[in-house]
Each structure stands twice: as C-alpha cells, then as structure tokens.
mmCIF file of C-alpha atoms and ligand atoms in Angstrom:
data_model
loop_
_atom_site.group_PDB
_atom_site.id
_atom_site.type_symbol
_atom_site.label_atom_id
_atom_site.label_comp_id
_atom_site.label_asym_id
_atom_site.label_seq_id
_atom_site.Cartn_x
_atom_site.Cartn_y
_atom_site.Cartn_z
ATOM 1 C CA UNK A 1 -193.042 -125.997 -133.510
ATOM 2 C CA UNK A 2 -194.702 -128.548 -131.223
ATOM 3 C CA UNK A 3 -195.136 -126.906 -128.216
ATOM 4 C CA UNK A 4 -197.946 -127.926 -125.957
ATOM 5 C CA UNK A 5 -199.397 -125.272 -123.505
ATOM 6 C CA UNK A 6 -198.925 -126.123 -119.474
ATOM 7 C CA UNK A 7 -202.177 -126.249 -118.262
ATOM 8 C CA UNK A 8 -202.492 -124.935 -114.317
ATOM 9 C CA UNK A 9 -204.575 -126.893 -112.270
ATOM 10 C CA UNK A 10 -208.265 -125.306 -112.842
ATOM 11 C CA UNK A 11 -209.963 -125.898 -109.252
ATOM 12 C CA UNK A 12 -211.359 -122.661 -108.255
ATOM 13 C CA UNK A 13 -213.594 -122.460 -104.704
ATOM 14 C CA UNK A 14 -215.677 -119.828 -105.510
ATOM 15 C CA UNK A 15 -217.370 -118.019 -102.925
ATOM 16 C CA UNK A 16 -215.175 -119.788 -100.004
ATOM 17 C CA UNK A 17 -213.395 -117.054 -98.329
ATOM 18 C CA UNK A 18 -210.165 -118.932 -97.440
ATOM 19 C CA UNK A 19 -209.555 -121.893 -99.521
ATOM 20 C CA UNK A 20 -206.959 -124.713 -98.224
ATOM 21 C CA UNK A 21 -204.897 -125.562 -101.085
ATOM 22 C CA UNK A 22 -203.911 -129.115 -101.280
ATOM 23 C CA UNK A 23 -203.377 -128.788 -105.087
ATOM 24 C CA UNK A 24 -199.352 -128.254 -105.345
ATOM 25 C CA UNK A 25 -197.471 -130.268 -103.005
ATOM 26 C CA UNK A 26 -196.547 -127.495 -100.897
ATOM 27 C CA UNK A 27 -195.173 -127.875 -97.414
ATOM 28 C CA UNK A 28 -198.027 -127.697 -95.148
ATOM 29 C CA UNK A 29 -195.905 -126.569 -92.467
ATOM 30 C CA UNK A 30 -195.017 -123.310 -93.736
ATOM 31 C CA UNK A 31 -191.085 -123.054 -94.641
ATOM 32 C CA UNK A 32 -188.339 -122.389 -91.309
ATOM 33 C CA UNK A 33 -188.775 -119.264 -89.330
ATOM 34 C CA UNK A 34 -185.408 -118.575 -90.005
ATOM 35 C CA UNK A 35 -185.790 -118.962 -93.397
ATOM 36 C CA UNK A 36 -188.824 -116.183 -93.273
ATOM 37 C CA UNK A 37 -186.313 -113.879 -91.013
ATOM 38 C CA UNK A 38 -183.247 -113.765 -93.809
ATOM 39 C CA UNK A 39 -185.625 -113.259 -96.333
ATOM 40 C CA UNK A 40 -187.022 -110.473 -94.659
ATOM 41 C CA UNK A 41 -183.551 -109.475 -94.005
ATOM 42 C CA UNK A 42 -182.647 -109.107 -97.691
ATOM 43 C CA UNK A 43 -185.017 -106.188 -97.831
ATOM 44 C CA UNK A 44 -182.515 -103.648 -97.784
ATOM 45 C CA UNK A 45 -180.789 -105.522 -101.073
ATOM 46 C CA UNK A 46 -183.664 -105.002 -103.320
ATOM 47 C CA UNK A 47 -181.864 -102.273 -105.445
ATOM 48 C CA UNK A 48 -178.827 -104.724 -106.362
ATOM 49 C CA UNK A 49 -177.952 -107.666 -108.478
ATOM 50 C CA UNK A 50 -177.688 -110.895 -107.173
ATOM 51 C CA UNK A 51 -174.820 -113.242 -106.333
ATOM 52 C CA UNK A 52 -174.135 -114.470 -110.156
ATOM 53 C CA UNK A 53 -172.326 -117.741 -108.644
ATOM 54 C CA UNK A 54 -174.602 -118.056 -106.036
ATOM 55 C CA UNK A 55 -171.470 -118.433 -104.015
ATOM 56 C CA UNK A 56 -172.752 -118.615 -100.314
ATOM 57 C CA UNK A 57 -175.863 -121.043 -101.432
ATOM 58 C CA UNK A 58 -173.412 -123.256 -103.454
ATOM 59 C CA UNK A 59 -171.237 -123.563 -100.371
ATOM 60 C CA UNK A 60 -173.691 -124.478 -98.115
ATOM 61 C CA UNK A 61 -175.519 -127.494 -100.395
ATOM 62 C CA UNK A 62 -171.694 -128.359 -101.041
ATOM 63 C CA UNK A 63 -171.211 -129.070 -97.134
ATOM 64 C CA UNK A 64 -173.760 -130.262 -96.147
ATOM 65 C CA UNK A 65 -174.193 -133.214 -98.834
ATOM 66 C CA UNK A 66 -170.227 -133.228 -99.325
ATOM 67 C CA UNK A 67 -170.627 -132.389 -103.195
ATOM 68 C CA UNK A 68 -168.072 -130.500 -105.300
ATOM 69 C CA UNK A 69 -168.668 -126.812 -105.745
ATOM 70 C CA UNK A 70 -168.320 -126.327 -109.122
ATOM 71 C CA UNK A 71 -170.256 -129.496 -110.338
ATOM 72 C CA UNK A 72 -173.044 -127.850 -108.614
ATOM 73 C CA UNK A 73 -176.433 -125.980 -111.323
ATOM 74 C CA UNK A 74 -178.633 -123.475 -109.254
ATOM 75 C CA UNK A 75 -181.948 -122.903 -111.179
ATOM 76 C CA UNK A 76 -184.914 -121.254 -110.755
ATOM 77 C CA UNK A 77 -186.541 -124.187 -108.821
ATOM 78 C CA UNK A 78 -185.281 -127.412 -110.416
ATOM 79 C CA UNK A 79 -187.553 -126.823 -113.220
ATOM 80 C CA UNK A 80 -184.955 -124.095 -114.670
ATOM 81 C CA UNK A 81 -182.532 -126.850 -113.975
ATOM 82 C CA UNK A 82 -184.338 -129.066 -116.295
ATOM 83 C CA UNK A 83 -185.142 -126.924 -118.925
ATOM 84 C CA UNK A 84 -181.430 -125.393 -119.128
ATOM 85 C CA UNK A 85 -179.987 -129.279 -119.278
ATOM 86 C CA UNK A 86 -183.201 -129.311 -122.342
ATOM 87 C CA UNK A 87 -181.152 -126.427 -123.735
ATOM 88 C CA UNK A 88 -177.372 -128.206 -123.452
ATOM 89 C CA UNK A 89 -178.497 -130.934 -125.371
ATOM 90 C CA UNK A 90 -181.690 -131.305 -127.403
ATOM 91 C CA UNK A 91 -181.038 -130.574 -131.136
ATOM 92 C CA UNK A 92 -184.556 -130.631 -133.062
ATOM 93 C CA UNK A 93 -185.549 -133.959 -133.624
ATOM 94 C CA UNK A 94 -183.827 -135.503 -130.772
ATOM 95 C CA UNK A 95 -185.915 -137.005 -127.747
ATOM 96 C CA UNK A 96 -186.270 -137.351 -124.185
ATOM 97 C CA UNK A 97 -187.541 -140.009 -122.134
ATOM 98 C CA UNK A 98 -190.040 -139.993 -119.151
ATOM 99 C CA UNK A 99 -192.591 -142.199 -117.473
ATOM 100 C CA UNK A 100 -196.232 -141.708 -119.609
ATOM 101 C CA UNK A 101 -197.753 -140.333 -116.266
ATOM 102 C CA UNK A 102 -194.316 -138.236 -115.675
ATOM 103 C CA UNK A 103 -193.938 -134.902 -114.815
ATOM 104 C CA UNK A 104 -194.768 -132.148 -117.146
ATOM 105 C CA UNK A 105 -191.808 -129.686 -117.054
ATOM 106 C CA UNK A 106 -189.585 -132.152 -118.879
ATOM 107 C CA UNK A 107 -191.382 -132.064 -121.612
ATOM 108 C CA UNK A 108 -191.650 -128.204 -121.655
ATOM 109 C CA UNK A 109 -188.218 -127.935 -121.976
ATOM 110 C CA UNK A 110 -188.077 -130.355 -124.741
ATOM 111 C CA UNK A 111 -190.601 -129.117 -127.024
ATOM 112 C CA UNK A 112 -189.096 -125.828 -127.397
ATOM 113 C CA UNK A 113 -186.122 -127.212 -128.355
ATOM 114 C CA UNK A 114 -188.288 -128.963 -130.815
ATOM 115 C CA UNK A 115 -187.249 -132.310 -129.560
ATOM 116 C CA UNK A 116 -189.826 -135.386 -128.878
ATOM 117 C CA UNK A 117 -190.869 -136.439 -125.546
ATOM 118 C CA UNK A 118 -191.315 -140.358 -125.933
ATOM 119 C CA UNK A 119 -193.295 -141.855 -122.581
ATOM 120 C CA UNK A 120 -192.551 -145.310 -121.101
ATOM 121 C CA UNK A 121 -195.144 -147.186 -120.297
ATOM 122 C CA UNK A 122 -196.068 -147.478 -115.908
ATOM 123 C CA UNK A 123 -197.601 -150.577 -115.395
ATOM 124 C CA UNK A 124 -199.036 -149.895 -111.438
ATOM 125 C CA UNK A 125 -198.430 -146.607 -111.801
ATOM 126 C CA UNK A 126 -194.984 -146.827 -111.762
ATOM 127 C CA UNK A 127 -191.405 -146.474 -113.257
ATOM 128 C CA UNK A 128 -190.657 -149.321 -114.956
ATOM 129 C CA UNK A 129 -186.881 -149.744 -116.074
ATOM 130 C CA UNK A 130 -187.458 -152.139 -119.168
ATOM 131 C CA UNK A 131 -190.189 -149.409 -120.664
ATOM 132 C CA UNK A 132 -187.842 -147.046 -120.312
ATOM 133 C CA UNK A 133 -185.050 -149.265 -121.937
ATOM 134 C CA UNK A 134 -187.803 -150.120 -124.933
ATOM 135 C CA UNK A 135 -188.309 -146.063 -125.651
ATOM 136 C CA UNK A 136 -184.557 -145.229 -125.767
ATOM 137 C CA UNK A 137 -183.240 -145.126 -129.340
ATOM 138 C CA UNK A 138 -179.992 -143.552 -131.022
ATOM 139 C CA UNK A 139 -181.735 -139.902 -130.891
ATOM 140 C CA UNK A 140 -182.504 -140.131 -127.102
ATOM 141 C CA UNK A 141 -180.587 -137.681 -125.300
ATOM 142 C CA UNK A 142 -182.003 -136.948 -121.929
ATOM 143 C CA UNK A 143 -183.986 -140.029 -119.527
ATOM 144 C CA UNK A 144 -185.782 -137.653 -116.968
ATOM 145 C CA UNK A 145 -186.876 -139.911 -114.239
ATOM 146 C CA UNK A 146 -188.679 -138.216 -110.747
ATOM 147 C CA UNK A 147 -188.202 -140.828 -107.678
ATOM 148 C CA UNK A 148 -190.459 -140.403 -105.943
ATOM 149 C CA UNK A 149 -192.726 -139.467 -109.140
ATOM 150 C CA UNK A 150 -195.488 -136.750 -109.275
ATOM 151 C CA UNK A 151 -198.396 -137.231 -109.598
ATOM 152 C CA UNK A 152 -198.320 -140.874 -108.897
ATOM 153 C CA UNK A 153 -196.197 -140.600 -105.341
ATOM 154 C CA UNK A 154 -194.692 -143.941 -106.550
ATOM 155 C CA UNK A 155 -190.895 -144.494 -106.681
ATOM 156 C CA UNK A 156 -187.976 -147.134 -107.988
ATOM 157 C CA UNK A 157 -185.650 -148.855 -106.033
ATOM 158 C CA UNK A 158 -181.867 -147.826 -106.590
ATOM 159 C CA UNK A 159 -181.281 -150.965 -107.594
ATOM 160 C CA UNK A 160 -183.741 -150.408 -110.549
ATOM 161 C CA UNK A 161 -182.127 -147.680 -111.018
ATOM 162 C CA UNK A 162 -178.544 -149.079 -111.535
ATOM 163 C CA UNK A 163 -179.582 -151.437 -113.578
ATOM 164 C CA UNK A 164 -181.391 -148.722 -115.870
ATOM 165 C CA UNK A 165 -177.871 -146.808 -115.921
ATOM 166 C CA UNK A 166 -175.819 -149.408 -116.894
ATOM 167 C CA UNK A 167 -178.099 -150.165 -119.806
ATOM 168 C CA UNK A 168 -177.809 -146.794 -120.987
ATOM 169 C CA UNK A 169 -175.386 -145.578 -123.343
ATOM 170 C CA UNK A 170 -172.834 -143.118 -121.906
ATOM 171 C CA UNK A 171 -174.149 -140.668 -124.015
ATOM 172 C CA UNK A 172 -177.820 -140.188 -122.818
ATOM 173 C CA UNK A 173 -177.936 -138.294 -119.633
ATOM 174 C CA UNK A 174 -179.517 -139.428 -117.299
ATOM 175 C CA UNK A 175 -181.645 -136.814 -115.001
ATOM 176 C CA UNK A 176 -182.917 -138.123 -111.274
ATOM 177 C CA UNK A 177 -185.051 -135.542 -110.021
ATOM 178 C CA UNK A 178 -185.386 -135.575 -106.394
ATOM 179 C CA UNK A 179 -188.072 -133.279 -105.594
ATOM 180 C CA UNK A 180 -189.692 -135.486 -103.048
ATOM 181 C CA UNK A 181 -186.955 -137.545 -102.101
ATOM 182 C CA UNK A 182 -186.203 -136.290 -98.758
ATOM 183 C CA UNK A 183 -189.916 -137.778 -98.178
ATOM 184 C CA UNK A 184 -189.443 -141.231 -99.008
ATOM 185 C CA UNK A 185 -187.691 -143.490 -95.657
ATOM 186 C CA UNK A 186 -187.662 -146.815 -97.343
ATOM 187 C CA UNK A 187 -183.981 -148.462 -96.307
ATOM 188 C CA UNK A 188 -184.523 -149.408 -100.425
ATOM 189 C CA UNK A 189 -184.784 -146.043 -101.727
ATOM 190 C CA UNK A 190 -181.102 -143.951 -102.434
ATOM 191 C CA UNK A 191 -181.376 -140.534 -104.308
ATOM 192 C CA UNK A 192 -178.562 -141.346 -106.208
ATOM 193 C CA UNK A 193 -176.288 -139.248 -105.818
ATOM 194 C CA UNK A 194 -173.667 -141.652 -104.766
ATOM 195 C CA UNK A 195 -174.168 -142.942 -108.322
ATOM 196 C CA UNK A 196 -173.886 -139.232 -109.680
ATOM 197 C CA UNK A 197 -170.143 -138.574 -107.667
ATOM 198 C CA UNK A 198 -168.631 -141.064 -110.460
ATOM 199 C CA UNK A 199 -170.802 -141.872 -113.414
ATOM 200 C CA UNK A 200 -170.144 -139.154 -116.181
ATOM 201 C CA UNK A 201 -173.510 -139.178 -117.385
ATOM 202 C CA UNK A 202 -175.878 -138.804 -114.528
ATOM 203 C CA UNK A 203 -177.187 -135.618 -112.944
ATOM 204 C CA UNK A 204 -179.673 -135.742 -109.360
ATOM 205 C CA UNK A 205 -181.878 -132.410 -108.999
ATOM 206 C CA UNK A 206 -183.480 -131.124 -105.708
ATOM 207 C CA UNK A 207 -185.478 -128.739 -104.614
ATOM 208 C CA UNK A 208 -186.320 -125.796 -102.102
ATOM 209 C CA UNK A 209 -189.461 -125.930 -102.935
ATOM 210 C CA UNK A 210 -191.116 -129.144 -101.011
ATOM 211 C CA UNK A 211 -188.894 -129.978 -98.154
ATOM 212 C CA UNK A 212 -187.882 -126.575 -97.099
ATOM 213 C CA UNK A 213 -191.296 -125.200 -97.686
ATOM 214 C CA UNK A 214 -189.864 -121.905 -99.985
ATOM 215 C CA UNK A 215 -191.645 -122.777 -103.605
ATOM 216 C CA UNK A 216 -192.256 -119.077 -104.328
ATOM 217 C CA UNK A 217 -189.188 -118.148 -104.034
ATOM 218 C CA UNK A 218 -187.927 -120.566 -106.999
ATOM 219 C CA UNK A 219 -184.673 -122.085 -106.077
ATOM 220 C CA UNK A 220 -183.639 -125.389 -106.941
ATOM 221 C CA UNK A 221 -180.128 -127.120 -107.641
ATOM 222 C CA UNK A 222 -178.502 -129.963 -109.832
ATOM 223 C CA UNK A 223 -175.318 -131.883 -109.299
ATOM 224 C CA UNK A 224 -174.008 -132.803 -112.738
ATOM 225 C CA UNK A 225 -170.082 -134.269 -113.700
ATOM 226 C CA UNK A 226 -167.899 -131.535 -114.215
ATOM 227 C CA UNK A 227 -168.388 -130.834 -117.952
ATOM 228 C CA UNK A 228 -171.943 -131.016 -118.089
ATOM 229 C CA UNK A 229 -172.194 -128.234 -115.368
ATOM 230 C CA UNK A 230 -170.012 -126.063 -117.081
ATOM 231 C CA UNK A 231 -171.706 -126.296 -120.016
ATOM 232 C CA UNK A 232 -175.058 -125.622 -118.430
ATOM 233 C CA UNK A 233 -172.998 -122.237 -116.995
ATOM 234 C CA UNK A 234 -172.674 -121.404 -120.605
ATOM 235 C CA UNK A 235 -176.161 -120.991 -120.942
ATOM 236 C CA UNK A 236 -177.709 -119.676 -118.121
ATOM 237 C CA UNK A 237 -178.798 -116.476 -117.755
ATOM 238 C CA UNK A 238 -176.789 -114.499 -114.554
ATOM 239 C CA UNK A 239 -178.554 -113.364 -111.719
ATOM 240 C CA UNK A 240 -181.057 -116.302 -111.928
ATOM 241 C CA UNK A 241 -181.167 -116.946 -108.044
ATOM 242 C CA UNK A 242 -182.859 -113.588 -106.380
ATOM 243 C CA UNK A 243 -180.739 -112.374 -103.148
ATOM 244 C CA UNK A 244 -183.896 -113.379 -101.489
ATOM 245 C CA UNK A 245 -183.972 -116.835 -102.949
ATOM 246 C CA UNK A 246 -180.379 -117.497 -101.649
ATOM 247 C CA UNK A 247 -180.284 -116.178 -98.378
ATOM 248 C CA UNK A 248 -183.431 -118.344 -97.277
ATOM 249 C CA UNK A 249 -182.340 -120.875 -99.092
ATOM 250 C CA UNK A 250 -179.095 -121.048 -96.923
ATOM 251 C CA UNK A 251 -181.168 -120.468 -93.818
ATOM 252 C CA UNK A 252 -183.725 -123.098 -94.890
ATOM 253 C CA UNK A 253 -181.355 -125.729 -95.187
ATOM 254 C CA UNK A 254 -179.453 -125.210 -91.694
ATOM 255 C CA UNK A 255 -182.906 -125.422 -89.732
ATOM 256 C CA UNK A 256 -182.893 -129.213 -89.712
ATOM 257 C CA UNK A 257 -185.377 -129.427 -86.837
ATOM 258 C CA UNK A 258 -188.162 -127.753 -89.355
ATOM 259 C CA UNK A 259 -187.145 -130.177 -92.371
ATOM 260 C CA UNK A 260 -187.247 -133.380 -89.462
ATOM 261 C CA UNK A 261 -190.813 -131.488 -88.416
ATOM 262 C CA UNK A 262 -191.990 -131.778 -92.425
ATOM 263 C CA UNK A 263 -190.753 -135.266 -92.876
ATOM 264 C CA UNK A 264 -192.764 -136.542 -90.031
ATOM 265 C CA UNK A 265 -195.804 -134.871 -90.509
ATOM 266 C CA UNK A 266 -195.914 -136.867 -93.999
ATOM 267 C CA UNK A 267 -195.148 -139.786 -92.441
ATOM 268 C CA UNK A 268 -197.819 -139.585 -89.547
ATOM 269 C CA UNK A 269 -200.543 -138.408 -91.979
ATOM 270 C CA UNK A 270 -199.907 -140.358 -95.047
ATOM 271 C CA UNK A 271 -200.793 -143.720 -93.798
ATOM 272 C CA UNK A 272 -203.802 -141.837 -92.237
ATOM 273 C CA UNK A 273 -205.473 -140.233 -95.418
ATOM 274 C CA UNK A 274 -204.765 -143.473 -97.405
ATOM 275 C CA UNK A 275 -206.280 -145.995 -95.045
ATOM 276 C CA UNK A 276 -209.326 -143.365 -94.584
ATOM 277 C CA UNK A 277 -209.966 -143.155 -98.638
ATOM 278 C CA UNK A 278 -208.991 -146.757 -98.750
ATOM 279 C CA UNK A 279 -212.148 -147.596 -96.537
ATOM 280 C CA UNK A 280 -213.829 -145.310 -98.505
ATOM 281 C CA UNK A 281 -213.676 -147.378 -101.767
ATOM 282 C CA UNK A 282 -211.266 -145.130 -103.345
ATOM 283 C CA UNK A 283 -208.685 -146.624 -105.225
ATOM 284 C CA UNK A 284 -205.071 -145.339 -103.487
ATOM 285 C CA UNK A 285 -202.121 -145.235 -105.372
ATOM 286 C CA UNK A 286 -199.699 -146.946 -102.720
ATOM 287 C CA UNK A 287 -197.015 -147.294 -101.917
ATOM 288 C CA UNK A 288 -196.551 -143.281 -102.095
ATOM 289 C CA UNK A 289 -193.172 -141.426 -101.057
ATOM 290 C CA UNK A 290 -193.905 -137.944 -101.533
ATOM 291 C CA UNK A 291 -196.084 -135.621 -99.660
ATOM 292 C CA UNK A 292 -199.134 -136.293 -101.506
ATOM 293 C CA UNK A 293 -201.296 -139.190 -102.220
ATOM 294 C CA UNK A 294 -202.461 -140.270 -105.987
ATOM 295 C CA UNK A 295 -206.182 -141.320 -105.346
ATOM 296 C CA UNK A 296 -208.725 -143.119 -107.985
ATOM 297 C CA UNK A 297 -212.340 -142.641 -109.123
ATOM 298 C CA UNK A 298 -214.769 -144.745 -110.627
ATOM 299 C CA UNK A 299 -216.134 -143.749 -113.441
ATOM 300 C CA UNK A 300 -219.569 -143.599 -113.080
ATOM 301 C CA UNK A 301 -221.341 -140.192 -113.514
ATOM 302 C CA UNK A 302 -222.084 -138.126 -110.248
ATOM 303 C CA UNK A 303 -219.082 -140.119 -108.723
ATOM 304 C CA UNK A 304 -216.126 -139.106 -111.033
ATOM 305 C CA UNK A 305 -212.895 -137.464 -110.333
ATOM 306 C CA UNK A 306 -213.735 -134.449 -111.880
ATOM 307 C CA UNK A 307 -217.081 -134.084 -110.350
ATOM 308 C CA UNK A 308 -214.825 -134.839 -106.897
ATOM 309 C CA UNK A 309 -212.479 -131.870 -107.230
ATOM 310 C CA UNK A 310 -215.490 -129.930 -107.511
ATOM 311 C CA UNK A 311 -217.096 -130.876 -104.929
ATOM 312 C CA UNK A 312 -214.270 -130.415 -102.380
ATOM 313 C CA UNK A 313 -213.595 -127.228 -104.290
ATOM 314 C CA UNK A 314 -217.232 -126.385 -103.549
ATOM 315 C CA UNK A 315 -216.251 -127.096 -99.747
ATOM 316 C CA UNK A 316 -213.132 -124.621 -99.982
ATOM 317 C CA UNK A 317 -210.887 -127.979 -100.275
ATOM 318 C CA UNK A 318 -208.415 -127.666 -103.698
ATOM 319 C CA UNK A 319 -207.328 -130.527 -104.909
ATOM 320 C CA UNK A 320 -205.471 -131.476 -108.234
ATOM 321 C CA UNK A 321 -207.564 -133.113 -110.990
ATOM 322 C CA UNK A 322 -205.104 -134.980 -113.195
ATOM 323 C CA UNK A 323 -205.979 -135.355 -116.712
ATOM 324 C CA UNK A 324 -203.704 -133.722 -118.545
ATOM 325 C CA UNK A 325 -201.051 -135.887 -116.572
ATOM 326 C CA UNK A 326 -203.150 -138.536 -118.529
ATOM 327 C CA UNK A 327 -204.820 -139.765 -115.530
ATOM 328 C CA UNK A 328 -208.472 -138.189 -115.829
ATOM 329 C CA UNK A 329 -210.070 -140.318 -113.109
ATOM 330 C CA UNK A 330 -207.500 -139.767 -109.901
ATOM 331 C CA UNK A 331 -206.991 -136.561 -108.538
ATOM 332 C CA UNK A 332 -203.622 -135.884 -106.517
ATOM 333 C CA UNK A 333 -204.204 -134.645 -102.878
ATOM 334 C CA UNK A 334 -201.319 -132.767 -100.702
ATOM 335 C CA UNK A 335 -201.237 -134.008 -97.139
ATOM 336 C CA UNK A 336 -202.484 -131.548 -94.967
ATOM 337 C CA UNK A 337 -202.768 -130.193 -91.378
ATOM 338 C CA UNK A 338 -204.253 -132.537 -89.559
ATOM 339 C CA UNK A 339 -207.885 -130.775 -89.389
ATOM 340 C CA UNK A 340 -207.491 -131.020 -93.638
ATOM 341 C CA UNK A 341 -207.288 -134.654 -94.109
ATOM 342 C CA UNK A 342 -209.944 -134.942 -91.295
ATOM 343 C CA UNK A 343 -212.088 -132.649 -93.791
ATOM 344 C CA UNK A 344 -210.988 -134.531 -97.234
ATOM 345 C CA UNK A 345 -212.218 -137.304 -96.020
ATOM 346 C CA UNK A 346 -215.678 -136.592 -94.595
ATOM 347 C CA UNK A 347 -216.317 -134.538 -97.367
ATOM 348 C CA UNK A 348 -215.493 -137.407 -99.796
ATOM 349 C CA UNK A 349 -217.547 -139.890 -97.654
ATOM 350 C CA UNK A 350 -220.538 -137.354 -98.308
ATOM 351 C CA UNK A 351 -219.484 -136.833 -101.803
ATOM 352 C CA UNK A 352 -219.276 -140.842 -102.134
ATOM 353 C CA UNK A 353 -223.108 -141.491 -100.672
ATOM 354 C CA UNK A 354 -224.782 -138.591 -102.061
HETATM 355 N N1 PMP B 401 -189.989 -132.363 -109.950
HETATM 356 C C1 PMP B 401 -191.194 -132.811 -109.606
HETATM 357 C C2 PMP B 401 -191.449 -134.267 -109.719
HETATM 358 C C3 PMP B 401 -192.173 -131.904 -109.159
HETATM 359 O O1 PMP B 401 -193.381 -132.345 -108.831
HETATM 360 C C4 PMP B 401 -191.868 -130.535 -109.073
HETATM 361 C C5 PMP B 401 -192.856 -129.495 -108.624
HETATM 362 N N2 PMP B 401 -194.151 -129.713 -108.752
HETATM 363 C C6 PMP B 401 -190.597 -130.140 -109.476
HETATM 364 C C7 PMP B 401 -189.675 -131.064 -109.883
HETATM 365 C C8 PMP B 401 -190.194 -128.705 -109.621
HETATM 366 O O2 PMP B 401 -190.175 -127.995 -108.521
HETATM 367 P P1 PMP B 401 -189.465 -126.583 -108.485
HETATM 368 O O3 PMP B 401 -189.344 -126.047 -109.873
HETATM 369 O O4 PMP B 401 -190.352 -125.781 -107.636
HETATM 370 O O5 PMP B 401 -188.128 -126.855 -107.887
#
C-alpha cells in the first residue's frame, strides 16, 4: 500500500527553557476563558461516554451559522472530517485532488484507502482553478481545496471558486476546508457555504482548532448535503467528540468578544511581520489570510531556510521548516504576541548579516 509517513515538524530548541512555538498555527491568544471554565467543568464526567450525536455542539454551530442539524459531520478536528469523507468514497485506485503545496491530511486519508493524491500545479503560490480542472479525470472523487491554504496563507476568490464547481462533475465532491477562514476579511473572500446550502456535491469544513484557540482538544465540523452526511454517520466511530471537546466547544463559540480579540490580533500583526521580513530581503508570500505568514529563503549556504529554523530554534523561537510540503526554502511562521514577531525579526536580521 502507498502510504507515506506524516512527518511532524522537527524544530527542537534545545537547551531553551521555554520555547515560543510559532510552528502550528495555534491561537496565540490562548482559547476563551469560558471555554477553559466548561472544560474544567466536565471533570466530574470523566467516567462516562460521550454525547454520540454530539447533540448540544450540533445545535449550537446549527444556530449560529443557520445550518441544518442533521447535514452537520463532527470529527476529531476537521482532519477526522476529512479522512472519514476519504473513507465514504475512495475505492483503491481512485484519486483526490489538491493544490501541489496543499495540505497534508488529505492525502493521509487517501493513501490508506489506497487511492492517488494527484497535485495541481500553484503558480504564485496559489490555488489555481484551471490546474485543478487539468488534474481531474473520470477516477477523481474528492477536490480538497483549503481557502485560505496552509502553508502558503494564500486563498481563491469565491468567484474562482464557482467557476471551479460548475466545471466539476456532480459526482466529485468537492471539500472547502475552512480552517483559517474566519481570518481572511477580504469583501472577495466567501467560505462557501452559501454554495454548500444547495449544491449536492459540496461540503465546507471548520475548525475549533485556530479561531477558538482549542486544537488539543480535537473538534472540528463539516456541513455536507443530506446524503453525504448520513453516509459519513455510517462510518464513524461513536463517541468521537470527548465531553470535554463539546462542552468548550459550545462555550468557545458563544464568546464572540475572544474570537473578535483573535481576528484582530492577526490583522494588526500580519501586515507588521511581513513588511519587517519584507525589508529584510525575505521573500513574503502575500497576500496571506490565515494566521501565519509563508516566508522565502535564498538558497545560498549559511543563509538557507533550514539553517533559519535553526537558528531561531537556537534562540528558543520554533518555526515550521516546509519541505516536505515541497517548499524546502520557506519556512511558515505563526503570528505571535507582539514581543514574538518583535523577536523573529531581529533575530532574522542577525541571522541575515551574520
Ligand atoms: N486544514 C488546514 C488547512 C490546516 O492547516 C489544519 C491544521 N493544521 C486543519 C485543516 C486541521 O485542523 P484540525 O484537525 O485541528 O481541525
């Protein structure tokens, strides 16, 4: 079977006592305090089985983005979602489509249902519908397409993306995974879930993992037509959303003021990092929606991207080298606290002259 290994990001800082970790797109900010309090409050749960349905959770994502109930796939973080829609419909020797740079859980999925991952070509580091279009064939089943993408921070407009669903066959599904899309402002940019309330063969994912701050607690969510939720229900294991999980989960997404808090720390410290690496000579993947910024090396030895992440490793910053994304000279840097980009950036400028 082909089945390639993830790899986990390798930075290490030894000997620094307290690393920062700008390395997973985590929310600098913590998650909500009231998120921390119910999952603290679950504590005297531990002995039982979850929610199967994930009823209470369910209801509240149904509110609050007016979404039907029952056309609605809790995973362990979206990547469960992924994998079980891998599971509905890959029969060896079918395919799935994603951007070459694209995100590598797709393809996890895929593999083990010894399918074939075929990658579109990203011109700029981005999307581009007609690549897409050119790797789609009769045994394509599943287009996985993040907007904003990871790692490049990059994202399509919804126009783009319209025009990449009506060229589609009814058949192939296709998956928009919204991970960072609450960070992206651009009047151009639409998650598509409008799109998803009426097309039969589209399915958005998002996750509690970026916005809300609550990654290791591993709850995500899909919205998928009727029939391809059910079927998904067929095949996923019960009890895969802890008590835990849920309860912050429901908490998380009530505390708007937090989420508004996360949005615009991106948005003040974005344009920040990228002009500051900018005027360092780095090559800056731009424009980038997410909470992280894509950032180029040259490839000269003593100044390369893999000699970078040491360094800042070296200086108790972690950042994510790339390569087995298929970018080895960028390395992907969270936006931090304020006093972290401040650092990134000085110790790159020293890093840059030494
Ligand atoms: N999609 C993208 C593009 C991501 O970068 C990530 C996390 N790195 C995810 C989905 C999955 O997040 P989770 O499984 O934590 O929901």
């Amino acid at each position: 079977m082909d089945i390639h290994a993830y790899v986990p990001g390798k930075a290490k800082a030894e000997g620094v006592a307290d690393p920062v970790k700008l390395s997973a797109n985590e929310n600098i900010l913590g998650c909500s305090e009231q998120a921390r309090e119910a999952y603290a409050g679950a504590a005297g749960q531990l002995h039982m089985y979850p929610d199967s349905r994930t009823s209470l959770l369910r209801a509240a994502v149904a509110e609050r983005f007016r979404l039907e109930p029952e056309r609605l796939i809790f995973g362990q973080g979206s990547d469960e979602v992924f994998q079980l829609l891998n599971q509905a419909f890959l029969e060896p020797g079918d395919n799935i489509v994603q951007g070459e740079y694209g995100f590598a859980a797709y393809a996890i999925g895929a593999y083990a249902c010894q399918a074939q991952v075929r990658r579109a070509k990203e011109p700029n580091y981005t999307i581009d519908v007609d690549e897409i279009l050119k790797c789609v064939d009769e045994r394509t089943r599943i287009v996985f397409i993040a907007n904003p993408a990871n790692p490049t921070g990059t994202w399509v407009p919804f126009a783009e993306i319209e025009r990449l669903h009506r060229a589609l066959p009814a058949s192939v599904v296709l998956v928009l995974d919204g991970a960072y899309s609450e960070f992206c402002n651009d009047p151009a940019f639409d998650d598509g879930m409008d799109l998803a309330r009426t097309a039969q063969n589209v399915v958005v994912t998002r996750t509690f993992s970026k916005l809300h701050g609550l990654a290791a607690l591993r709850v995500g969510w899909g919205y998928a037509p009727a029939e391809i939720a059910a079927a998904v229900d067929r095949i996923r294991l019960p009890f895969n959303i802890s008590i835990p999980g849920q309860l912050a989960a429901v908490a998380a997404l009530a505390d708007e003021d937090f989420q508004r808090r996360s949005v615009e720390h991106v948005d003040r410290w974005r344009p920040w990092l990228a002009q500051q690496l900018g005027g360092l000579g780095l090559e800056v993947v731009l424009p980038s929606a997410a909470n992280f910024l894509l950032v180029g090396f040259p490839k000269t030895p003593g100044r390369t991207a893999v000699e970078a992440e040491a360094f800042l490793a070296g200086k108790g910053l972690l950042v994510r080298g790339v390569g087995n994304y298929g970018l080895p000279h960028h390395v992907r840097i969270t936006i931090g606290l304020e006093e972290h980009n401040r650092a990134v950036t000085e110790a790159l400028a020293e890093f840059l002259k030494a």
